[in-house]
């Protein structure tokens, strides 16, 4: 994909960005927790989330897609499939399904594409096995394909050594179908799972960093949900407005969960003119974000990293356009995403003439004038989109850009809508 320099300021209101990926995954998976049909509107129709929907069908659910609304009718009991459950490129789907299936009666195999099957799964597998789950796979269960022999687990108490919504979600689902649990973490990770389970009637209590969840004695209430726009996807355009002089963007219907908008707070600290307005609150807080261009200054980011881990590559683009040297620390998890996002981000910026340095747990970037380059995305959708945004200022050629479709299928159409010339 070739991105040409944007010659005019951006001035646009975006009502539809990409539906939230995390909520879409969970809406499909959590529909299995009820005995009545769930209604999901504005479901993200991207490769990753559609794969999740197909897995739900293989587990016995009936899915009726009416265009504006998806109706998911759960089975009376999760079925043991006779084929592999394909997660595509989605680590979120694979890791959450690991927890759900670990407590089911049956045998299940989870696999993905060539990139997902190289990503470490022991970070979720080991905690599950520590509380009694039976999981195996390539390299002693660290890599997919993964084999799960489900069974009901004893009640457990687990303290997570890292703040991870995927570990938390997997363990909570396993406990829900078993005998309950106590779960804790040192820093609050993204909390969609707790919020949605509570909204569905689960007996769950959160006290700061501690969660108590009781076993599911009867099916939960079905979902009736409008999936908001994804703040992680919208953030690419927030960065664009922050680095293109004279720009003004309004992002509508955005998920405003505090664990999902930390990257916007960082942009504010850098000097970006950002206003956040809350408009509704059911399963989640939803509203709008307005961004106006203002010169950026350097920042040091080392807290609430789990709240901005997905936005780190796009933040690196903001760092590259700020005055001074910015640093991101405590983000070692970036090493085990779709690619090593620390190494790939730094290498890409260096190709563009930006002074960037790898840290063991992050990066250090000095703002400057970027030049056009050919960027290998390594099959990582967020790397591809981040360097596409940098390309608005200097032009860019992105290799393996097709992986953008895994999470943000209308990314290119929005680029064109704001006036960017894009060649496939």
XYZ file of C-alpha atoms in Angstrom, residues 10-391:
382
model
C -8.025 17.260 8.110
C -11.461 18.610 8.999
C -14.033 15.885 9.520
C -16.561 14.284 11.878
C -16.349 10.489 11.912
C -19.580 8.774 12.997
C -18.401 5.314 11.979
C -14.807 4.291 12.584
C -14.425 0.593 13.372
C -16.667 -1.113 15.914
C -14.836 -2.023 19.091
C -12.858 -5.213 18.596
C -12.668 -6.220 22.267
C -16.424 -5.781 22.813
C -17.245 -7.577 19.545
C -15.121 -10.615 20.476
C -16.715 -10.776 23.918
C -20.252 -10.244 22.605
C -19.923 -13.343 20.448
C -18.190 -15.476 23.098
C -20.362 -14.362 26.020
C -23.555 -15.159 24.102
C -22.712 -18.784 24.993
C -23.213 -17.974 28.695
C -26.976 -17.555 28.285
C -29.850 -19.841 27.303
C -31.625 -17.130 25.320
C -30.680 -15.310 22.096
C -28.300 -12.358 22.357
C -28.725 -9.321 20.118
C -25.581 -7.539 18.971
C -25.695 -4.405 16.840
C -22.727 -2.729 15.134
C -20.649 -5.918 15.448
C -17.168 -5.505 13.957
C -17.120 -7.298 10.630
C -13.364 -7.804 10.453
C -11.480 -11.043 9.854
C -10.597 -11.595 13.518
C -14.084 -11.075 14.915
C -15.796 -12.997 12.106
C -13.520 -15.941 12.925
C -14.719 -15.704 16.527
C -18.316 -15.773 15.315
C -17.552 -18.912 13.274
C -16.028 -20.609 16.329
C -19.153 -19.818 18.339
C -21.152 -21.553 15.598
C -18.865 -24.604 15.720
C -19.531 -24.764 19.453
C -23.247 -25.116 18.740
C -24.672 -21.593 18.485
C -26.969 -20.488 15.672
C -26.036 -17.124 14.145
C -28.504 -15.011 12.174
C -27.006 -11.915 10.574
C -29.669 -9.387 9.660
C -27.201 -6.726 8.557
C -27.838 -4.170 11.288
C -28.153 -6.808 14.009
C -26.664 -10.229 14.691
C -28.855 -12.669 16.618
C -26.878 -15.422 18.395
C -28.880 -18.328 19.810
C -26.738 -20.393 22.193
C -26.803 -24.191 22.418
C -28.200 -25.874 25.527
C -24.669 -27.198 26.064
C -21.400 -26.246 24.366
C -20.712 -28.844 21.693
C -17.511 -30.792 21.166
C -16.529 -29.858 17.577
C -15.163 -32.347 15.047
C -12.784 -29.823 13.477
C -10.135 -27.307 14.473
C -11.318 -23.948 15.852
C -9.556 -21.394 13.652
C -8.764 -18.060 15.337
C -7.062 -16.481 12.320
C -4.746 -13.707 13.507
C -6.464 -13.015 16.835
C -4.547 -13.637 20.044
C -7.480 -12.201 22.013
C -9.869 -14.825 20.662
C -7.477 -17.720 21.195
C -6.634 -16.735 24.773
C -10.235 -16.080 25.851
C -11.444 -19.311 24.266
C -8.687 -21.151 26.154
C -10.361 -20.167 29.414
C -13.909 -20.872 28.261
C -13.063 -24.305 26.849
C -10.807 -25.341 29.738
C -13.950 -25.813 31.861
C -16.134 -27.535 29.226
C -16.733 -31.253 28.881
C -14.929 -32.166 25.659
C -11.810 -31.979 23.522
C -10.967 -28.827 21.599
C -8.163 -27.717 19.265
C -7.390 -24.010 18.754
C -5.200 -22.837 15.891
C -4.518 -19.724 13.835
C -2.605 -18.316 10.902
C 1.185 -18.503 10.506
C 1.671 -15.388 12.620
C -0.669 -16.293 15.474
C 0.835 -19.776 15.755
C 4.220 -18.182 16.458
C 2.915 -16.092 19.352
C 3.369 -17.265 22.960
C 0.252 -18.740 24.564
C 1.844 -19.965 27.795
C 1.202 -16.539 29.347
C -2.447 -17.664 29.547
C -1.912 -21.428 29.386
C 0.342 -21.586 32.455
C -2.097 -19.741 34.756
C -4.909 -21.995 33.541
C -2.810 -25.137 34.073
C -1.790 -23.835 37.499
C -5.451 -23.972 38.553
C -6.012 -27.442 37.054
C -6.737 -27.028 33.342
C -5.438 -29.597 30.847
C -3.765 -27.794 27.935
C -1.027 -28.940 25.576
C 0.450 -27.781 22.292
C 3.631 -27.064 20.379
C 6.685 -26.432 22.617
C 4.926 -27.799 25.697
C 1.843 -25.704 25.128
C 3.517 -22.360 24.474
C 2.524 -22.275 20.793
C -0.612 -23.206 18.877
C -2.117 -25.478 17.742
C -3.344 -25.983 21.294
C -5.218 -29.027 22.566
C -7.635 -28.607 25.468
C -9.266 -31.457 27.385
C -11.958 -29.581 29.263
C -13.108 -30.357 32.791
C -14.700 -28.569 35.737
C -12.020 -26.953 37.913
C -11.825 -26.611 41.675
C -12.349 -23.167 43.163
C -9.076 -21.236 42.966
C -7.336 -18.106 44.178
C -4.995 -16.612 41.576
C -2.802 -13.512 41.746
C -1.629 -12.496 38.285
C 2.013 -11.400 38.052
C 1.158 -9.156 35.091
C -1.774 -6.869 34.311
C -3.459 -8.663 31.411
C -7.114 -8.556 30.400
C -6.596 -11.784 28.458
C -5.283 -13.723 31.484
C -8.058 -12.273 33.640
C -10.800 -13.054 31.115
C -9.604 -16.632 30.566
C -9.468 -17.400 34.292
C -12.830 -15.766 35.016
C -14.581 -17.766 32.297
C -12.990 -21.011 33.508
C -14.118 -20.209 37.069
C -17.614 -19.217 35.970
C -18.210 -22.687 34.501
C -16.486 -24.406 37.450
C -16.567 -23.469 41.136
C -15.739 -19.768 41.162
C -12.525 -17.958 42.082
C -10.741 -15.055 43.679
C -8.552 -13.159 41.216
C -6.191 -10.239 41.764
C -3.631 -8.203 39.824
C -1.121 -5.485 40.719
C -2.499 -2.979 38.195
C -6.006 -2.773 36.777
C -6.058 -4.238 33.273
C -8.825 -3.527 30.797
C -12.071 -4.486 32.503
C -14.589 -5.235 29.740
C -15.053 -8.817 30.894
C -16.027 -7.873 34.460
C -18.389 -5.151 33.258
C -20.136 -7.369 30.736
C -20.426 -10.342 33.103
C -21.953 -8.081 35.746
C -24.360 -6.648 33.167
C -25.423 -10.202 32.295
C -26.162 -11.010 35.935
C -23.060 -12.938 37.005
C -22.312 -12.978 40.738
C -19.118 -10.949 40.472
C -17.679 -8.355 42.825
C -14.746 -6.068 42.084
C -12.895 -4.310 44.901
C -10.109 -2.319 43.297
C -7.647 -4.905 42.016
C -9.466 -7.886 43.544
C -12.312 -9.840 41.973
C -14.553 -12.487 43.529
C -16.597 -14.543 41.089
C -19.087 -17.254 42.018
C -19.874 -20.225 39.805
C -22.711 -19.856 37.326
C -25.680 -21.690 38.871
C -27.998 -20.872 35.987
C -27.519 -19.336 32.526
C -26.850 -15.610 32.487
C -29.118 -13.027 30.905
C -28.617 -12.559 27.156
C -26.810 -9.560 25.733
C -28.675 -6.708 24.078
C -25.827 -4.451 23.044
C -24.812 -1.753 20.603
C -21.071 -2.108 20.094
C -19.456 1.356 20.248
C -16.636 2.557 18.017
C -13.180 1.294 18.950
C -10.999 3.945 20.660
C -7.862 2.013 19.665
C -8.811 2.162 15.986
C -9.949 5.789 16.235
C -6.629 6.697 17.865
C -4.822 6.502 14.515
C -6.909 9.453 13.344
C -6.425 11.288 16.644
C -2.677 11.070 15.995
C -3.223 12.236 12.407
C -5.073 15.343 13.624
C -2.327 15.956 16.198
C 0.512 15.995 13.651
C -1.122 17.682 10.618
C -1.248 21.486 11.225
C -4.717 23.028 11.147
C -6.560 19.715 11.555
C -9.796 19.164 13.484
C -11.495 15.768 13.978
C -14.574 14.760 15.982
C -14.897 11.041 16.790
C -18.474 9.968 17.570
C -19.892 6.979 19.495
C -16.521 6.112 21.043
C -16.015 3.667 23.921
C -14.725 5.805 26.816
C -13.808 3.123 29.346
C -10.909 4.645 31.308
C -8.758 1.583 30.608
C -9.128 2.232 26.866
C -8.469 5.966 26.440
C -5.145 6.335 28.250
C -3.342 6.980 24.941
C -5.577 10.033 24.400
C -4.555 11.247 27.869
C -0.913 10.893 26.840
C -1.584 12.960 23.711
C -3.154 15.613 25.954
C 0.000 15.663 28.103
C 1.996 16.161 24.904
C -0.014 19.303 24.177
C -2.726 18.048 21.828
C -6.047 19.906 22.107
C -8.408 17.078 23.083
C -11.902 17.248 24.614
C -13.718 14.113 25.826
C -17.497 14.145 26.373
C -19.442 11.289 28.030
C -22.942 10.777 26.619
C -24.247 7.384 27.821
C -23.416 4.504 30.171
C -24.946 0.992 30.015
C -22.475 -1.881 29.717
C -19.794 0.763 29.033
C -19.347 4.544 28.966
C -19.779 5.963 25.461
C -19.303 9.464 24.080
C -17.251 11.575 21.686
C -13.684 12.846 21.413
C -12.695 16.091 19.694
C -9.083 16.636 18.589
C -7.582 19.860 17.264
C -4.002 20.265 16.097
C -1.503 21.781 18.513
C 2.312 21.439 18.551
C 3.419 18.358 20.486
C 6.145 18.198 23.115
C 8.002 15.175 24.454
C 6.656 12.991 27.254
C 7.830 10.167 29.519
C 5.285 7.332 29.774
C 5.734 4.593 32.370
C 2.341 4.182 34.112
C -0.957 2.517 33.174
C 0.844 0.783 30.320
C -1.704 -2.030 30.089
C -4.282 0.684 29.276
C -2.398 1.846 26.164
C -0.464 -1.220 25.027
C -2.386 -1.526 21.745
C -1.862 2.150 20.919
C 1.910 2.112 21.520
C 2.923 1.957 17.811
C 0.648 4.917 16.999
C 1.973 6.782 20.043
C 5.459 6.250 18.618
C 4.349 8.220 15.542
C 3.252 11.079 17.814
C 6.634 10.872 19.604
C 8.392 11.142 16.227
C 6.523 14.402 15.578
C 7.071 15.966 19.011
C 9.743 18.422 20.099
C 12.311 16.634 22.263
C 12.853 13.012 23.272
C 9.933 10.855 24.413
C 10.233 7.568 26.285
C 7.880 4.610 26.759
C 8.797 2.169 29.550
C 7.290 -0.879 31.314
C 5.870 -2.109 27.995
C 7.699 -5.417 27.589
C 4.433 -7.056 26.518
C 4.937 -5.307 23.163
C 7.579 -7.957 22.448
C 4.895 -10.693 22.252
C 2.196 -9.041 20.162
C 1.555 -9.833 16.469
C 5.257 -9.086 16.089
C 7.954 -7.657 18.362
C 6.407 -4.193 18.233
C 9.338 -2.570 20.025
C 11.922 -3.791 17.515
C 9.723 -3.324 14.448
C 8.554 0.180 15.424
C 12.106 1.367 16.136
C 13.467 -0.186 12.938
C 10.718 1.455 10.882
C 11.289 4.886 12.382
C 15.017 4.618 11.758
C 14.304 3.827 8.108
C 12.331 7.087 8.046
C 15.309 9.032 9.418
C 13.964 9.392 12.965
C 16.313 8.952 15.928
C 14.845 5.942 17.760
C 16.303 3.524 20.287
C 15.121 0.172 21.600
C 14.816 -0.294 25.346
C 14.305 -3.705 26.896
C 10.764 -2.705 27.856
C 9.953 0.107 25.431
C 11.534 2.743 23.230
C 13.096 6.199 23.186
C 12.230 8.473 20.263
C 13.473 11.957 19.403
C 11.136 14.010 17.258
C 12.336 15.090 13.842
C 11.487 15.340 10.156
C 10.551 11.933 8.752
C 11.271 10.826 5.199
C 9.467 8.305 3.015
C 10.478 4.647 3.320
C 9.384 1.108 2.574
C 8.051 -0.406 5.819
C 7.671 -4.138 6.446
C 4.647 -4.464 8.757
C 5.600 -8.068 9.632
C 1.933 -8.960 9.266
C 0.979 -6.626 12.120
C -2.096 -4.492 11.455
C -1.185 -1.821 14.023
C 2.330 -1.387 12.640
C 0.895 -1.010 9.136
C -1.672 1.588 10.192
C 0.784 3.545 12.366
C 3.260 4.028 9.539
C 0.413 4.855 7.169
C -0.402 7.784 9.481
C 3.253 8.888 9.448
C 3.020 8.682 5.665
